[in-house]
PDB file of C-alpha atoms in Angstrom:
ATOM      1  CA  GLU A 277       5.734  -9.474  13.035  1.00 82.00           C
ATOM      2  CA  LEU A 278       3.903 -10.173  10.223  1.00 86.00           C
ATOM      3  CA  LYS A 279       5.735 -11.511   7.040  1.00 91.00           C
ATOM      4  CA  VAL A 280       3.744 -11.576   3.635  1.00 95.00           C
ATOM      5  CA  GLU A 281       5.177 -13.548   0.625  1.00 95.00           C
ATOM      6  CA  GLN A 282       3.832 -13.370  -2.925  1.00 96.00           C
ATOM      7  CA  ASN A 283       4.739 -15.765  -5.499  1.00 96.00           C
ATOM      8  CA  PRO A 284       5.367 -15.508  -8.273  1.00 96.00           C
ATOM      9  CA  LEU A 285       7.338 -12.323  -8.152  1.00 95.00           C
ATOM     10  CA  PHE A 286       7.505 -11.932 -11.858  1.00 95.00           C
ATOM     11  CA  LEU A 287       4.691 -13.259 -14.345  1.00 94.00           C
ATOM     12  CA  SER A 288       4.636 -13.012 -17.888  1.00 94.00           C
ATOM     13  CA  MET A 289       1.437 -14.813 -19.654  1.00 91.00           C
ATOM     14  CA  GLN A 290       0.116 -14.902 -22.876  1.00 94.00           C
ATOM     15  CA  GLU A 291      -3.540 -13.239 -23.554  1.00 95.00           C
ATOM     16  CA  GLY A 292      -6.146 -15.753 -23.254  1.00 96.00           C
ATOM     17  CA  LYS A 293      -4.343 -17.808 -20.148  1.00 95.00           C
ATOM     18  CA  ASN A 294      -5.587 -18.400 -16.608  1.00 96.00           C
ATOM     19  CA  TYR A 295      -3.140 -18.020 -14.184  1.00 95.00           C
ATOM     20  CA  THR A 296      -3.133 -17.757  -9.941  1.00 97.00           C
ATOM     21  CA  ILE A 297      -0.946 -15.390  -7.913  1.00 97.00           C
ATOM     22  CA  TYR A 298      -0.698 -16.596  -4.027  1.00 97.00           C
ATOM     23  CA  CYS A 299      -0.229 -14.784  -1.038  1.00 97.00           C
ATOM     24  CA  ASN A 300       1.081 -16.293   2.176  1.00 96.00           C
ATOM     25  CA  TYR A 301       1.304 -14.523   5.356  1.00 95.00           C
ATOM     26  CA  SER A 302       2.974 -15.451   8.664  1.00 93.00           C
ATOM     27  CA  THR A 303       0.187 -14.501  11.544  1.00 87.00           C
ATOM     28  CA  THR A 304      -3.600 -14.445  11.713  1.00 83.00           C
ATOM     29  CA  SER A 305      -5.071 -11.793  10.224  1.00 82.00           C
ATOM     30  CA  ASP A 306      -9.058 -11.325   9.498  1.00 79.00           C
ATOM     31  CA  ARG A 307      -8.866  -8.912   6.766  1.00 88.00           C
ATOM     32  CA  LEU A 308      -6.700  -9.091   3.557  1.00 93.00           C
ATOM     33  CA  TYR A 309      -6.564  -6.419   0.672  1.00 94.00           C
ATOM     34  CA  TRP A 310      -5.719  -6.769  -3.090  1.00 96.00           C
ATOM     35  CA  TYR A 311      -4.070  -3.541  -4.733  1.00 96.00           C
ATOM     36  CA  ARG A 312      -3.100  -2.721  -8.263  1.00 96.00           C
ATOM     37  CA  GLN A 313      -0.271  -0.458  -9.039  1.00 94.00           C
ATOM     38  CA  ASP A 314       0.477   0.761 -12.585  1.00 93.00           C
ATOM     39  CA  PRO A 315       4.159   2.007 -13.336  1.00 89.00           C
ATOM     40  CA  GLY A 316       4.549   5.422 -11.846  1.00 85.00           C
ATOM     41  CA  LYS A 317       1.144   5.384 -10.353  1.00 88.00           C
ATOM     42  CA  SER A 318      -0.466   5.053  -6.797  1.00 88.00           C
ATOM     43  CA  LEU A 319      -2.330   1.971  -5.557  1.00 92.00           C
ATOM     44  CA  GLU A 320      -5.641   1.140  -6.572  1.00 93.00           C
ATOM     45  CA  SER A 321      -7.846  -1.104  -4.560  1.00 92.00           C
ATOM     46  CA  LEU A 322      -9.227  -4.231  -5.962  1.00 96.00           C
ATOM     47  CA  PHE A 323     -10.362  -6.346  -3.217  1.00 94.00           C
ATOM     48  CA  VAL A 324     -10.998  -6.255   0.307  1.00 92.00           C
ATOM     49  CA  LEU A 325     -11.817  -9.691   1.896  1.00 93.00           C
ATOM     50  CA  LEU A 326     -13.018  -9.686   5.312  1.00 87.00           C
ATOM     51  CA  SER A 327     -13.741 -13.454   6.585  1.00 86.00           C
ATOM     52  CA  ASN A 328     -12.283 -16.711   6.255  1.00 87.00           C
ATOM     53  CA  GLY A 329     -13.988 -17.923   2.848  1.00 88.00           C
ATOM     54  CA  ALA A 330     -14.564 -14.748   1.298  1.00 90.00           C
ATOM     55  CA  VAL A 331     -14.592 -14.708  -2.226  1.00 94.00           C
ATOM     56  CA  LYS A 332     -14.951 -11.672  -4.658  1.00 95.00           C
ATOM     57  CA  GLN A 333     -14.927 -11.489  -8.365  1.00 97.00           C
ATOM     58  CA  GLU A 334     -14.413  -8.232 -10.491  1.00 96.00           C
ATOM     59  CA  GLY A 335     -14.357  -8.959 -14.127  1.00 96.00           C
ATOM     60  CA  ARG A 336     -11.347 -11.405 -15.169  1.00 96.00           C
ATOM     61  CA  LEU A 337     -10.129 -11.241 -11.203  1.00 97.00           C
ATOM     62  CA  MET A 338     -11.365 -13.208  -8.430  1.00 98.00           C
ATOM     63  CA  ALA A 339      -9.912 -13.187  -4.960  1.00 98.00           C
ATOM     64  CA  SER A 340     -10.403 -15.722  -2.045  1.00 97.00           C
ATOM     65  CA  LEU A 341      -9.199 -15.961   1.469  1.00 95.00           C
ATOM     66  CA  ASP A 342      -8.581 -19.006   3.718  1.00 94.00           C
ATOM     67  CA  THR A 343      -7.526 -17.405   7.196  1.00 91.00           C
ATOM     68  CA  LYS A 344      -6.860 -20.914   8.504  1.00 91.00           C
ATOM     69  CA  ALA A 345      -4.280 -21.653   5.929  1.00 93.00           C
ATOM     70  CA  ARG A 346      -3.151 -18.012   6.173  1.00 94.00           C
ATOM     71  CA  LEU A 347      -3.235 -17.786   2.284  1.00 95.00           C
ATOM     72  CA  SER A 348      -5.180 -15.372  -0.356  1.00 97.00           C
ATOM     73  CA  THR A 349      -5.061 -16.144  -3.979  1.00 98.00           C
ATOM     74  CA  LEU A 350      -5.851 -14.037  -6.870  1.00 98.00           C
ATOM     75  CA  HIS A 351      -6.728 -15.601 -10.045  1.00 98.00           C
ATOM     76  CA  ILE A 352      -6.832 -14.103 -13.514  1.00 96.00           C
ATOM     77  CA  THR A 353      -9.085 -15.992 -15.962  1.00 96.00           C
ATOM     78  CA  ALA A 354      -8.559 -15.243 -19.862  1.00 94.00           C
ATOM     79  CA  ALA A 355      -5.709 -12.462 -19.391  1.00 93.00           C
ATOM     80  CA  VAL A 356      -5.743  -9.463 -21.317  1.00 94.00           C
ATOM     81  CA  HIS A 357      -3.164  -6.760 -22.006  1.00 94.00           C
ATOM     82  CA  ASP A 358      -4.596  -3.991 -19.738  1.00 94.00           C
ATOM     83  CA  LEU A 359      -4.271  -6.294 -16.588  1.00 96.00           C
ATOM     84  CA  SER A 360      -0.393  -5.695 -16.885  1.00 96.00           C
ATOM     85  CA  ALA A 361       0.407  -4.313 -13.622  1.00 96.00           C
ATOM     86  CA  THR A 362       2.026  -5.087 -10.279  1.00 95.00           C
ATOM     87  CA  TYR A 363      -0.455  -6.411  -7.965  1.00 97.00           C
ATOM     88  CA  PHE A 364      -0.009  -6.467  -3.865  1.00 95.00           C
ATOM     89  CA  CYS A 365      -1.709  -8.364  -1.145  1.00 96.00           C
ATOM     90  CA  ALA A 366      -1.615  -6.672   2.205  1.00 94.00           C
ATOM     91  CA  PRO A 367      -3.213  -8.223   5.206  1.00 93.00           C
ATOM     92  CA  GLY A 368      -3.788  -6.402   8.423  1.00 87.00           C
ATOM     93  CA  ASN A 369      -5.991  -4.125   9.961  1.00 78.00           C
ATOM     94  CA  GLU A 370      -5.104  -0.360  10.379  1.00 78.00           C
ATOM     95  CA  LYS A 371      -1.529  -1.266   9.558  1.00 85.00           C
ATOM     96  CA  LEU A 372      -1.152  -3.153   6.315  1.00 89.00           C
ATOM     97  CA  THR A 373       1.789  -5.172   5.713  1.00 91.00           C
ATOM     98  CA  PHE A 374       2.282  -5.511   1.895  1.00 92.00           C
ATOM     99  CA  GLY A 375       3.955  -8.119   0.232  1.00 89.00           C
ATOM    100  CA  THR A 376       6.829  -7.817  -2.340  1.00 89.00           C
ATOM    101  CA  GLY A 377       4.538  -7.575  -5.312  1.00 93.00           C
ATOM    102  CA  THR A 378       3.821  -9.687  -8.285  1.00 96.00           C
ATOM    103  CA  ARG A 379       4.571  -7.882 -11.675  1.00 95.00           C
ATOM    104  CA  LEU A 380       2.496  -9.149 -14.385  1.00 96.00           C
ATOM    105  CA  THR A 381       2.966  -8.843 -17.964  1.00 96.00           C
ATOM    106  CA  ILE A 382       0.536 -10.221 -20.383  1.00 95.00           C
ATOM    107  CA  ILE A 383       1.928 -10.741 -23.703  1.00 92.00           C
ATOM    108  CA  PRO A 384      -0.156 -10.906 -27.163  1.00 85.00           C
TER     109      PRO A 384
ATOM    110  CA  GLY B 225     -15.681  13.478  -5.585  1.00 54.00           C
ATOM    111  CA  ALA B 226     -11.964  14.587  -4.563  1.00 81.00           C
ATOM    112  CA  GLY B 227      -9.513  11.711  -3.773  1.00 92.00           C
ATOM    113  CA  VAL B 228      -6.746  11.741  -1.581  1.00 95.00           C
ATOM    114  CA  SER B 229      -4.128  14.415  -2.466  1.00 96.00           C
ATOM    115  CA  GLN B 230      -0.492  14.797  -1.872  1.00 97.00           C
ATOM    116  CA  SER B 231       1.932  17.566  -2.124  1.00 97.00           C
ATOM    117  CA  PRO B 232       4.294  18.241  -3.412  1.00 97.00           C
ATOM    118  CA  SER B 233       4.305  15.531  -6.240  1.00 96.00           C
ATOM    119  CA  ASN B 234       8.261  15.537  -6.522  1.00 97.00           C
ATOM    120  CA  LYS B 235      10.832  16.813  -4.010  1.00 98.00           C
ATOM    121  CA  VAL B 236      14.448  16.872  -4.760  1.00 98.00           C
ATOM    122  CA  THR B 237      16.504  17.825  -1.529  1.00 98.00           C
ATOM    123  CA  GLU B 238      19.942  17.976  -0.324  1.00 97.00           C
ATOM    124  CA  LYS B 239      21.317  15.483   2.362  1.00 97.00           C
ATOM    125  CA  GLY B 240      20.858  17.098   5.825  1.00 97.00           C
ATOM    126  CA  LYS B 241      17.856  19.255   4.821  1.00 98.00           C
ATOM    127  CA  ASP B 242      14.663  19.037   6.351  1.00 98.00           C
ATOM    128  CA  VAL B 243      11.496  18.313   4.289  1.00 98.00           C
ATOM    129  CA  GLU B 244       7.720  18.536   4.911  1.00 98.00           C
ATOM    130  CA  LEU B 245       5.394  16.428   3.087  1.00 98.00           C
ATOM    131  CA  ARG B 246       1.543  17.170   3.132  1.00 98.00           C
ATOM    132  CA  CYS B 247      -1.503  14.817   2.608  1.00 98.00           C
ATOM    133  CA  ASP B 248      -5.131  15.906   2.529  1.00 97.00           C
ATOM    134  CA  PRO B 249      -7.504  13.000   2.913  1.00 97.00           C
ATOM    135  CA  ILE B 250     -10.996  12.604   1.609  1.00 95.00           C
ATOM    136  CA  SER B 251     -13.334  14.623   3.307  1.00 93.00           C
ATOM    137  CA  GLY B 252     -15.068  12.943   6.206  1.00 92.00           C
ATOM    138  CA  HIS B 253     -12.354  10.115   6.567  1.00 94.00           C
ATOM    139  CA  THR B 254     -11.065  10.029  10.108  1.00 94.00           C
ATOM    140  CA  ALA B 255      -8.018   7.646   9.631  1.00 94.00           C
ATOM    141  CA  LEU B 256      -5.137   8.395   7.536  1.00 96.00           C
ATOM    142  CA  TYR B 257      -2.170   6.423   7.151  1.00 95.00           C
ATOM    143  CA  TRP B 258       1.545   7.126   5.807  1.00 97.00           C
ATOM    144  CA  TYR B 259       3.415   4.558   3.999  1.00 96.00           C
ATOM    145  CA  ARG B 260       6.891   4.338   2.226  1.00 96.00           C
ATOM    146  CA  GLN B 261       7.754   2.674  -0.903  1.00 93.00           C
ATOM    147  CA  ARG B 262      11.178   2.144  -1.847  1.00 91.00           C
ATOM    148  CA  LEU B 263      12.071   1.594  -5.812  1.00 87.00           C
ATOM    149  CA  GLY B 264      10.903  -1.645  -6.957  1.00 82.00           C
ATOM    150  CA  GLN B 265       9.661  -3.012  -3.258  1.00 83.00           C
ATOM    151  CA  GLY B 266       6.295  -3.179  -1.553  1.00 84.00           C
ATOM    152  CA  LEU B 267       5.094  -0.620   0.939  1.00 90.00           C
ATOM    153  CA  GLU B 268       6.234   0.155   4.365  1.00 94.00           C
ATOM    154  CA  PHE B 269       3.906   1.226   7.015  1.00 93.00           C
ATOM    155  CA  LEU B 270       4.960   4.556   8.807  1.00 96.00           C
ATOM    156  CA  ILE B 271       2.300   5.904  11.094  1.00 96.00           C
ATOM    157  CA  TYR B 272      -1.554   6.082  11.113  1.00 93.00           C
ATOM    158  CA  PHE B 273      -3.842   8.488  12.506  1.00 95.00           C
ATOM    159  CA  GLN B 274      -7.500   8.053  14.110  1.00 94.00           C
ATOM    160  CA  GLY B 275      -8.606  11.689  14.385  1.00 93.00           C
ATOM    161  CA  ASN B 276      -5.439  13.609  15.341  1.00 94.00           C
ATOM    162  CA  SER B 277      -4.212  11.073  17.503  1.00 94.00           C
ATOM    163  CA  ALA B 278      -1.595   8.579  16.301  1.00 93.00           C
ATOM    164  CA  PRO B 279      -2.064   5.208  18.056  1.00 90.00           C
ATOM    165  CA  ASP B 280       0.576   3.692  16.098  1.00 90.00           C
ATOM    166  CA  LYS B 281       3.652   4.896  15.145  1.00 90.00           C
ATOM    167  CA  SER B 282       5.741   1.895  14.896  1.00 90.00           C
ATOM    168  CA  GLY B 283       6.686   2.549  11.474  1.00 93.00           C
ATOM    169  CA  LEU B 284       8.618   5.623  11.976  1.00 95.00           C
ATOM    170  CA  PRO B 285      12.188   4.463  10.989  1.00 92.00           C
ATOM    171  CA  SER B 286      14.009   6.963  13.236  1.00 92.00           C
ATOM    172  CA  ASP B 287      13.421   9.836  15.536  1.00 94.00           C
ATOM    173  CA  ARG B 288      14.249  12.140  12.488  1.00 97.00           C
ATOM    174  CA  PHE B 289      10.718  11.501  11.209  1.00 97.00           C
ATOM    175  CA  SER B 290       7.629  13.090  12.712  1.00 97.00           C
ATOM    176  CA  ALA B 291       4.030  13.607  11.525  1.00 97.00           C
ATOM    177  CA  GLU B 292       1.231  15.238  12.889  1.00 97.00           C
ATOM    178  CA  ARG B 293      -2.441  15.707  11.782  1.00 97.00           C
ATOM    179  CA  THR B 294      -4.708  18.895  12.714  1.00 93.00           C
ATOM    180  CA  GLY B 295      -8.519  19.321  12.527  1.00 91.00           C
ATOM    181  CA  GLU B 296      -8.961  15.846  11.476  1.00 88.00           C
ATOM    182  CA  SER B 297      -7.992  16.667   8.133  1.00 94.00           C
ATOM    183  CA  VAL B 298      -4.557  17.766   6.783  1.00 97.00           C
ATOM    184  CA  SER B 299      -1.443  15.818   7.655  1.00 98.00           C
ATOM    185  CA  THR B 300       2.399  16.404   7.434  1.00 98.00           C
ATOM    186  CA  LEU B 301       5.394  14.163   7.806  1.00 98.00           C
ATOM    187  CA  THR B 302       8.675  15.786   8.376  1.00 98.00           C
ATOM    188  CA  ILE B 303      11.757  14.207   7.905  1.00 98.00           C
ATOM    189  CA  GLN B 304      14.663  16.145   9.190  1.00 98.00           C
ATOM    190  CA  ARG B 305      18.303  16.157   8.312  1.00 98.00           C
ATOM    191  CA  THR B 306      17.229  13.882   5.339  1.00 98.00           C
ATOM    192  CA  GLN B 307      19.700  11.194   4.293  1.00 97.00           C
ATOM    193  CA  GLN B 308      20.172   9.338   0.887  1.00 96.00           C
ATOM    194  CA  GLU B 309      18.131   6.335   2.274  1.00 95.00           C
ATOM    195  CA  ASP B 310      15.420   8.483   2.735  1.00 97.00           C
ATOM    196  CA  SER B 311      14.727   8.565  -1.014  1.00 97.00           C
ATOM    197  CA  ALA B 312      11.432   6.952  -1.867  1.00 97.00           C
ATOM    198  CA  VAL B 313       7.794   7.660  -2.930  1.00 96.00           C
ATOM    199  CA  TYR B 314       5.806   8.651   0.280  1.00 97.00           C
ATOM    200  CA  LEU B 315       2.241   7.525  -0.006  1.00 96.00           C
ATOM    201  CA  CYS B 316      -0.647   8.549   1.919  1.00 97.00           C
ATOM    202  CA  ALA B 317      -3.983   7.040   2.297  1.00 95.00           C
ATOM    203  CA  SER B 318      -7.170   7.755   4.206  1.00 95.00           C
ATOM    204  CA  SER B 319     -10.196   5.425   5.262  1.00 93.00           C
ATOM    205  CA  LEU B 320     -13.634   6.509   6.450  1.00 90.00           C
ATOM    206  CA  ASN B 321     -12.643   4.840   9.767  1.00 84.00           C
ATOM    207  CA  ARG B 322     -10.109   2.618  11.446  1.00 78.00           C
ATOM    208  CA  GLY B 323     -10.788  -1.080  11.167  1.00 72.00           C
ATOM    209  CA  TYR B 324     -12.807  -2.770   8.170  1.00 67.00           C
ATOM    210  CA  TYR B 325     -12.395  -0.067   5.883  1.00 81.00           C
ATOM    211  CA  GLU B 326     -10.414  -0.090   2.602  1.00 85.00           C
ATOM    212  CA  GLN B 327      -7.864   2.515   2.582  1.00 91.00           C
ATOM    213  CA  TYR B 328      -7.676   4.955  -0.616  1.00 93.00           C
ATOM    214  CA  PHE B 329      -4.364   6.037  -1.529  1.00 94.00           C
ATOM    215  CA  GLY B 330      -3.060   9.220  -2.828  1.00 95.00           C
ATOM    216  CA  PRO B 331      -0.669   9.933  -5.814  1.00 93.00           C
ATOM    217  CA  GLY B 332       2.430   9.844  -3.665  1.00 95.00           C
ATOM    218  CA  THR B 333       5.319  12.397  -3.138  1.00 97.00           C
ATOM    219  CA  ARG B 334       8.381  11.075  -4.850  1.00 97.00           C
ATOM    220  CA  LEU B 335      11.432  12.195  -2.788  1.00 98.00           C
ATOM    221  CA  THR B 336      15.125  12.407  -4.025  1.00 98.00           C
ATOM    222  CA  VAL B 337      17.785  12.964  -1.543  1.00 98.00           C
ATOM    223  CA  THR B 338      21.014  14.007  -3.303  1.00 97.00           C
TER     224      THR B 338
END
């Protein structure tokens, strides 16, 4: 059974700072997805990582995938308030297994 | 274009009653997925459809849960004899096809069993 661990679970960071969220998973998966969820809202797709070494960037967010280490990272550069949300990683194919999420709060 | 839609958005039901949750996927998407999200937690996979068939229903928690899809479009998740532990947000997603395609999520149905 695929298990997914994200850390940290909670993260408060100041605007302008950089930080990384880590996603470790227990069994091989070629694909991994990152989603964002705002309170009371559904999930918004951020990145689809389809192969080992994949790196994708969108604005202040950059995601990478190392399938050999079974690790993905989501790096935040120069955080701004509107990045406050819960971020989920989800390795898998049709059946996605979600991590517990990282609740990110950006403080001025 | 239109995204994934779900109805109802909220449902309050008494313990022991049956409920039906509906999902309308993005037009042309052949794969459809159901997940459940308990308060403050990540999503749990329930079942997915490719066309009208369900190759993987391993996440359905008990035989009180069933789902069907017709016309390679609308899907209904049915929970019989609801229990309080069924209270959660039920999310539906669709993708162009199974496999290397991202899943687009609907707004969810918040189910509360009293």
